[in-house]
PDB file of C-alpha atoms and ligand atoms in Angstrom:
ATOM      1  CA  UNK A  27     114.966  89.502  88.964  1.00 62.00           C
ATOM      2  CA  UNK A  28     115.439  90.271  85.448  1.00 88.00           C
ATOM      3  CA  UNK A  29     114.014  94.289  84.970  1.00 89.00           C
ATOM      4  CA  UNK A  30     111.667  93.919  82.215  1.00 90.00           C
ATOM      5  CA  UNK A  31     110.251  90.692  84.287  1.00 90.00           C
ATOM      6  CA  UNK A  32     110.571  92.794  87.335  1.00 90.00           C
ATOM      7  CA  UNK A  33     108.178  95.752  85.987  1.00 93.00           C
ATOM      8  CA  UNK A  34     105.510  93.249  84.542  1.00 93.00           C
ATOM      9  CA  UNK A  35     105.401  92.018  88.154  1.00 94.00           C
ATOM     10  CA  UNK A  36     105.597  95.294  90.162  1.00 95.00           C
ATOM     11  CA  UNK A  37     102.262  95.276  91.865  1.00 97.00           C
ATOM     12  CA  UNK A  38     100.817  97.511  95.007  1.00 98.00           C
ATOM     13  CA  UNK A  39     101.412  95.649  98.329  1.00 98.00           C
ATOM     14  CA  UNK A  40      98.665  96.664 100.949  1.00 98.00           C
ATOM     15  CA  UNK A  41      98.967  93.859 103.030  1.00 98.00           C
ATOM     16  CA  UNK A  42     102.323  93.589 105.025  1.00 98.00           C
ATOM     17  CA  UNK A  43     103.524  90.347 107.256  1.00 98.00           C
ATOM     18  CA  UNK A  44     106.026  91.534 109.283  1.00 98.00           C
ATOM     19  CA  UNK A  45     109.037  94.279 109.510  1.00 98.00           C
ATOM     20  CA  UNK A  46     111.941  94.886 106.581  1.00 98.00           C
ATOM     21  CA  UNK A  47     115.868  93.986 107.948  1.00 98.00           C
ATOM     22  CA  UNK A  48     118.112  96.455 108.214  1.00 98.00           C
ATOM     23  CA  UNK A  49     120.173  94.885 105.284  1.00 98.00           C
ATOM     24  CA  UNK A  50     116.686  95.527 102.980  1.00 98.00           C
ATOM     25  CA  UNK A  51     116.321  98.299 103.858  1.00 98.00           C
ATOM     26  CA  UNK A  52     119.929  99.792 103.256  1.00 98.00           C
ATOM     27  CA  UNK A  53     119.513  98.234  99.758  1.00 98.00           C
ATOM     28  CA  UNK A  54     116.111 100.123  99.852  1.00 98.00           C
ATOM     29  CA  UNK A  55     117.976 103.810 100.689  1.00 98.00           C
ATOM     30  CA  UNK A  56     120.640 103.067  98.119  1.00 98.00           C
ATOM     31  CA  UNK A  57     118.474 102.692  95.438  1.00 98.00           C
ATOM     32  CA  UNK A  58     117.253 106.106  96.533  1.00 98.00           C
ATOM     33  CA  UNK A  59     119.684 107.739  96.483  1.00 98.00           C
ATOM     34  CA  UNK A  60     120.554 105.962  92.470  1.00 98.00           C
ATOM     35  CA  UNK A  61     117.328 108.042  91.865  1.00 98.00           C
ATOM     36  CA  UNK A  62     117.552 111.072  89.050  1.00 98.00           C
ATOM     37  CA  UNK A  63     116.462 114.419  90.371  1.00 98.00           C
ATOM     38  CA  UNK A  64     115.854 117.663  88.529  1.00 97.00           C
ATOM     39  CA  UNK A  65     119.990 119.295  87.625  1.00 97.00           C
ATOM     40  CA  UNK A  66     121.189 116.748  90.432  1.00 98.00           C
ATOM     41  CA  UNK A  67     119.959 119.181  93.503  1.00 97.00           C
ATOM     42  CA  UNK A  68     120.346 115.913  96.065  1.00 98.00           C
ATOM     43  CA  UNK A  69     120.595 118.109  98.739  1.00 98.00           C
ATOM     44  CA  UNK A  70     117.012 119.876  97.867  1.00 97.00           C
ATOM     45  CA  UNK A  71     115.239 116.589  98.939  1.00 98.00           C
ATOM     46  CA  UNK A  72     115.646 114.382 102.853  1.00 98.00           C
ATOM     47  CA  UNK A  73     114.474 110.987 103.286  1.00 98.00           C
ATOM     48  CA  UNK A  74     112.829 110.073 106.762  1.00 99.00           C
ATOM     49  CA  UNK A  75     112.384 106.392 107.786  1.00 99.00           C
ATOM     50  CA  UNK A  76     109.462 106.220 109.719  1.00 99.00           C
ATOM     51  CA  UNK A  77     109.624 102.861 111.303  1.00 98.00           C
ATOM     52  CA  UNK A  78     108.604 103.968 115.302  1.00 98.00           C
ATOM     53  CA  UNK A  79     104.877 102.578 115.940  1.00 98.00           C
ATOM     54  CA  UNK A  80     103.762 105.342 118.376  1.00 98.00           C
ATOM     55  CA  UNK A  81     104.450 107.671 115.234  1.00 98.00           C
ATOM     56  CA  UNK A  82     102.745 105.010 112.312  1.00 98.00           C
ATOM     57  CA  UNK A  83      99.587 104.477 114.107  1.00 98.00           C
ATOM     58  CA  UNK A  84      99.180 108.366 113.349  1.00 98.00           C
ATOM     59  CA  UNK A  85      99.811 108.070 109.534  1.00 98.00           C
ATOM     60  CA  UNK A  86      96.614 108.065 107.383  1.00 98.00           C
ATOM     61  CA  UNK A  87      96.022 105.105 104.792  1.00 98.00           C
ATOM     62  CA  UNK A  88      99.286 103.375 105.366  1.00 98.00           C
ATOM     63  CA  UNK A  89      97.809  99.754 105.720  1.00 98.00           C
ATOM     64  CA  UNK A  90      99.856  98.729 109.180  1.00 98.00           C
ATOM     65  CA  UNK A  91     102.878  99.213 107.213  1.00 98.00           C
ATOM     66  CA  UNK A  92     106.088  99.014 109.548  1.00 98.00           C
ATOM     67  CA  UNK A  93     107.765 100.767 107.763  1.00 99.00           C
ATOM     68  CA  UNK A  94     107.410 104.176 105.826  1.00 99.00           C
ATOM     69  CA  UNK A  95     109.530 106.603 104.444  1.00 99.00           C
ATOM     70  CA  UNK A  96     108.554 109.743 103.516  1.00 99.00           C
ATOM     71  CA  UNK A  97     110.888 112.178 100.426  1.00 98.00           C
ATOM     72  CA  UNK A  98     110.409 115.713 101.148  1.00 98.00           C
ATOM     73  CA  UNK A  99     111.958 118.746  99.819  1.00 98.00           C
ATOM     74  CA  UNK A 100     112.645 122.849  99.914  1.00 94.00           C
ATOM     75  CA  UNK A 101     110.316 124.523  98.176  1.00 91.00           C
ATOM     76  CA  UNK A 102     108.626 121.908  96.130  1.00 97.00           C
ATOM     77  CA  UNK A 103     107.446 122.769  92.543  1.00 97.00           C
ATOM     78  CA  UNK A 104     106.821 120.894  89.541  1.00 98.00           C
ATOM     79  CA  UNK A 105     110.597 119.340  89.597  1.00 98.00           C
ATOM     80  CA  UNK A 106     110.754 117.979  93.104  1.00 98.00           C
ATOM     81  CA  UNK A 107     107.216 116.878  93.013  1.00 98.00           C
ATOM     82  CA  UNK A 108     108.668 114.593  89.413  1.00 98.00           C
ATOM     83  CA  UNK A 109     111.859 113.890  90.830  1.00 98.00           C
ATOM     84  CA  UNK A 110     110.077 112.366  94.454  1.00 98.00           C
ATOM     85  CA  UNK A 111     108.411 110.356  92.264  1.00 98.00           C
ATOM     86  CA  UNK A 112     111.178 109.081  90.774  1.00 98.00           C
ATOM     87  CA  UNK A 113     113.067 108.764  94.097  1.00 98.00           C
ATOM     88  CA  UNK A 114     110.299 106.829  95.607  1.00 98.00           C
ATOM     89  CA  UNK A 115     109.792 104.092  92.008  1.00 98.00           C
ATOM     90  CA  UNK A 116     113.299 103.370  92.563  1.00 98.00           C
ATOM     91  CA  UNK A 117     112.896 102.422  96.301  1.00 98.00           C
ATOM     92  CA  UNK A 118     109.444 100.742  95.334  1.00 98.00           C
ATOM     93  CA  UNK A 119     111.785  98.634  92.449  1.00 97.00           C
ATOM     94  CA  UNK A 120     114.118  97.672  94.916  1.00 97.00           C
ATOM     95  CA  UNK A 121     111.477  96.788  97.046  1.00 98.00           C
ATOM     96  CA  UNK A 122     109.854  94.494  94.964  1.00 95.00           C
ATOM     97  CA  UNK A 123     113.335  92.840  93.372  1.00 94.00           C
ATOM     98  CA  UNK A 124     114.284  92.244  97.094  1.00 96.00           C
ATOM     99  CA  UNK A 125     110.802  90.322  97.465  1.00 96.00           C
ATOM    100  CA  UNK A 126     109.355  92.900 100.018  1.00 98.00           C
ATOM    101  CA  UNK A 127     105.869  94.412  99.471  1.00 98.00           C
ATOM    102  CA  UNK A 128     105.602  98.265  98.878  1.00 98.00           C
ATOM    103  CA  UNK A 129     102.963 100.584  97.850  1.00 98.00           C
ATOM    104  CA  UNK A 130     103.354 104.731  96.684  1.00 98.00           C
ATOM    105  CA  UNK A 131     101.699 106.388  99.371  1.00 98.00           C
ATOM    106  CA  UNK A 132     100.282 109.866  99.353  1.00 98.00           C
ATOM    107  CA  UNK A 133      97.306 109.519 101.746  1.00 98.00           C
ATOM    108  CA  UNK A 134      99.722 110.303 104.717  1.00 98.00           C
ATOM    109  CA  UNK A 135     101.312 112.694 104.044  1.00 98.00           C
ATOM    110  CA  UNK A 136      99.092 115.444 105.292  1.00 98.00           C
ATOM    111  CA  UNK A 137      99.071 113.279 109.048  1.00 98.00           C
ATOM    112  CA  UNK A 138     102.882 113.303 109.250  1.00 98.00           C
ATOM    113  CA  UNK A 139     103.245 114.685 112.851  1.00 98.00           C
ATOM    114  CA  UNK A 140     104.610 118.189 113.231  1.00 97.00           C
ATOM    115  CA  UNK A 141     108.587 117.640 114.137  1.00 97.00           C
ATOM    116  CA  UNK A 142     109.553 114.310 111.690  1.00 98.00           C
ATOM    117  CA  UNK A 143     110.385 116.195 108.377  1.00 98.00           C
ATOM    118  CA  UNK A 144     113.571 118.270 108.883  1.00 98.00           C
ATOM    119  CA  UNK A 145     113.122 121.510 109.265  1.00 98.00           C
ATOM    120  CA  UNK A 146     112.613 123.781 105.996  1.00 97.00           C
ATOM    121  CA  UNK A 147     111.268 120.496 104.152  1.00 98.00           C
ATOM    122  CA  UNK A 148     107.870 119.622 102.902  1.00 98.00           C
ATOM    123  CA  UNK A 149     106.937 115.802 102.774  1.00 98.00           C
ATOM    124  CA  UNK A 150     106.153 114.884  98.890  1.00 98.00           C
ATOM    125  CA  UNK A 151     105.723 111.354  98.420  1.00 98.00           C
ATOM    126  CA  UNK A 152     105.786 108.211 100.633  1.00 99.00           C
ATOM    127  CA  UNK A 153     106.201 105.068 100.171  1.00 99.00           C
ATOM    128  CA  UNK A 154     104.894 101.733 102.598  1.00 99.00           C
ATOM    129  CA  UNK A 155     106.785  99.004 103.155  1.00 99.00           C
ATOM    130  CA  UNK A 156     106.910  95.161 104.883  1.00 98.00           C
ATOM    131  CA  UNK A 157     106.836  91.747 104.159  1.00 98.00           C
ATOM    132  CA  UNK A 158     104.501  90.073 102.225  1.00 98.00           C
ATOM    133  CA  UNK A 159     103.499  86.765 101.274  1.00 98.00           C
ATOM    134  CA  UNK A 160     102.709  87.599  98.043  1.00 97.00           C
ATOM    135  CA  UNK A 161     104.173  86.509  94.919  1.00 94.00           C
ATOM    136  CA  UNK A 162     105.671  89.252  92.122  1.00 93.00           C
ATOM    137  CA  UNK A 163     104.656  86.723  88.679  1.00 93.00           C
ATOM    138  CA  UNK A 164     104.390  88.384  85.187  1.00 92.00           C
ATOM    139  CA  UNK A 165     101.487  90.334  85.205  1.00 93.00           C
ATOM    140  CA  UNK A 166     100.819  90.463  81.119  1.00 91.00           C
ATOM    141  CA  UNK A 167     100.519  94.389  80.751  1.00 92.00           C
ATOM    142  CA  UNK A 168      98.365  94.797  77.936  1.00 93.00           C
ATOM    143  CA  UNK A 169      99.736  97.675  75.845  1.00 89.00           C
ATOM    144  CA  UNK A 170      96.488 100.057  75.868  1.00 93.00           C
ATOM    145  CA  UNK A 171      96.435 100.796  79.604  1.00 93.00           C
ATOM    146  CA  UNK A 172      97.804 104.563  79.215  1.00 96.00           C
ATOM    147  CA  UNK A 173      96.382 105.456  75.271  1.00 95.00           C
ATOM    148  CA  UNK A 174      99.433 106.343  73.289  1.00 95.00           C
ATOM    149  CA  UNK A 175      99.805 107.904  69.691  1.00 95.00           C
ATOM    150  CA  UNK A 176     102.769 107.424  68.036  1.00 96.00           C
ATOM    151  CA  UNK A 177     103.737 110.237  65.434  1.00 97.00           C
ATOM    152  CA  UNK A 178     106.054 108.865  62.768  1.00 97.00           C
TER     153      UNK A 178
HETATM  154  C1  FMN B 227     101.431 109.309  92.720  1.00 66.95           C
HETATM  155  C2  FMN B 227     100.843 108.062  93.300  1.00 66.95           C
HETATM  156  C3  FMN B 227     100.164 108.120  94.513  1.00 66.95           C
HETATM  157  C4  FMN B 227      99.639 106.969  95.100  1.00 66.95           C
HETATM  158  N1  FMN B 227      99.071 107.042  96.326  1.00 66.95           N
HETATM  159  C5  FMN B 227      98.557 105.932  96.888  1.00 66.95           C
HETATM  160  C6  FMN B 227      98.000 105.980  98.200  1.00 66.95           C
HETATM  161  O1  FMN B 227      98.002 107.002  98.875  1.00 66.95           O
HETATM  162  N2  FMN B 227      97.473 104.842  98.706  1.00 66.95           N
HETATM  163  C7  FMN B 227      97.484 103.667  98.000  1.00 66.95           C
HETATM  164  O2  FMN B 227      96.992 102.662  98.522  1.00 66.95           O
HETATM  165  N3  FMN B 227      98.021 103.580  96.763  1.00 66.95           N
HETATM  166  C8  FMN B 227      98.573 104.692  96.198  1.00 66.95           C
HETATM  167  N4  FMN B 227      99.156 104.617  94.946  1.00 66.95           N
HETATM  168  C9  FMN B 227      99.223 103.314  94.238  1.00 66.95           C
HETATM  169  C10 FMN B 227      98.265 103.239  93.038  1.00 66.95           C
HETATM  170  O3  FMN B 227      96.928 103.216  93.474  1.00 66.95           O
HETATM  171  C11 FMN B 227      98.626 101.993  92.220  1.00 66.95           C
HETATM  172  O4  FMN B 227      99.972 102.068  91.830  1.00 66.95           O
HETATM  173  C12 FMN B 227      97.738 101.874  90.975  1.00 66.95           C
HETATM  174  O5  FMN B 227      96.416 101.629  91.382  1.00 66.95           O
HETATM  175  C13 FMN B 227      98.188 100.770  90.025  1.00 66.95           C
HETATM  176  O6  FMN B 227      98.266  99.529  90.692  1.00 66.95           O
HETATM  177  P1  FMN B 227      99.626  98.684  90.654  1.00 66.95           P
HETATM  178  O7  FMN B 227     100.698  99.539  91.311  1.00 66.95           O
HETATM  179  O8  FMN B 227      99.331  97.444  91.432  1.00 66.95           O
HETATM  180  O9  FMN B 227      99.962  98.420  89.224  1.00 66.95           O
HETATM  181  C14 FMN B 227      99.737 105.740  94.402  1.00 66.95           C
HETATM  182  C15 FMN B 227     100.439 105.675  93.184  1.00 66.95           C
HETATM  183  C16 FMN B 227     101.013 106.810  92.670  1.00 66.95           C
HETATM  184  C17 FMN B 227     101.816 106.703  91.386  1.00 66.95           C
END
């Protein structure tokens, strides 16, 4: 998909038809890990792929997602909070350009079960993922959604 097409389309994807492939998802993981983070500390932040059902039907407000993978990091402050962000709209982008529904999640991250996030690491920022029947068309973003001044 072209980009600027592809962001007019990005949408939230609640409703999921079945499970990513493996192939999706390594495209998912790689666009991760293309993700900026604050003076390039990768190894501050983990990625866990959550995609065992016995540990999803515990997740809060994930929408019967099959899939969802959680960025957490040492210490977080201010940066890794931005930079999960910008970890998980990457993932979310590929997502979407791969045809999968995904959603930003933070509703579950306070039910993650004790044991999933590597040791040391606090979960951040999630995002949900599946299949969806749903189309990604231009969505027409009218330019006044988030106010903006612009000093000249
Ligand atoms: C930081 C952040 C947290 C979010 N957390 C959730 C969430 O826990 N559950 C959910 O359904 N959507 C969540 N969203 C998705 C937003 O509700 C959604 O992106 C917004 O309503 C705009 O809709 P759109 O993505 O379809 O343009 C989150 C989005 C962001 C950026």
């Amino acid at each position: 998909m072209e980009t600027l097409n592809m962001l007019n389309s990005r949408k939230a994807i609640r409703e999921y038809s079945g499970q990513i492939t493996d192939e999706q998802l390594h495209k998912i993981l790689v666009a991760a890990n293309a993700g900026p983070v604050g003076m390039g500390n990768y190894d501050d932040y983990r990625l866990t792929v959550i995609q065992d059902s016995s540990i999803l039907s515990k997740l809060n407000g994930i929408y019967d997602a099959p899939t969802v993978i959680v960025v957490s990091a040492k210490n977080p402050s201010h940066m890794e909070y931005i930079s999960s962000g910008a970890i998980v709209h990457n993932m979310e982008l590929a997502a979407e350009d791969q045809g999968i529904g995904a959603n930003y999640n933070m509703a579950c991250i306070s039910s993650i079960p004790e044991g999933i996030i590597p040791e040391f690491f606090k979960p951040i920022f999630a995002i949900t993922l599946g299949q969806t029947t749903d189309k990604f068309t231009d969505r027409k973003i009218p330019m006044d959604k988030i106010k903006t001044n612009i000093i000249k």
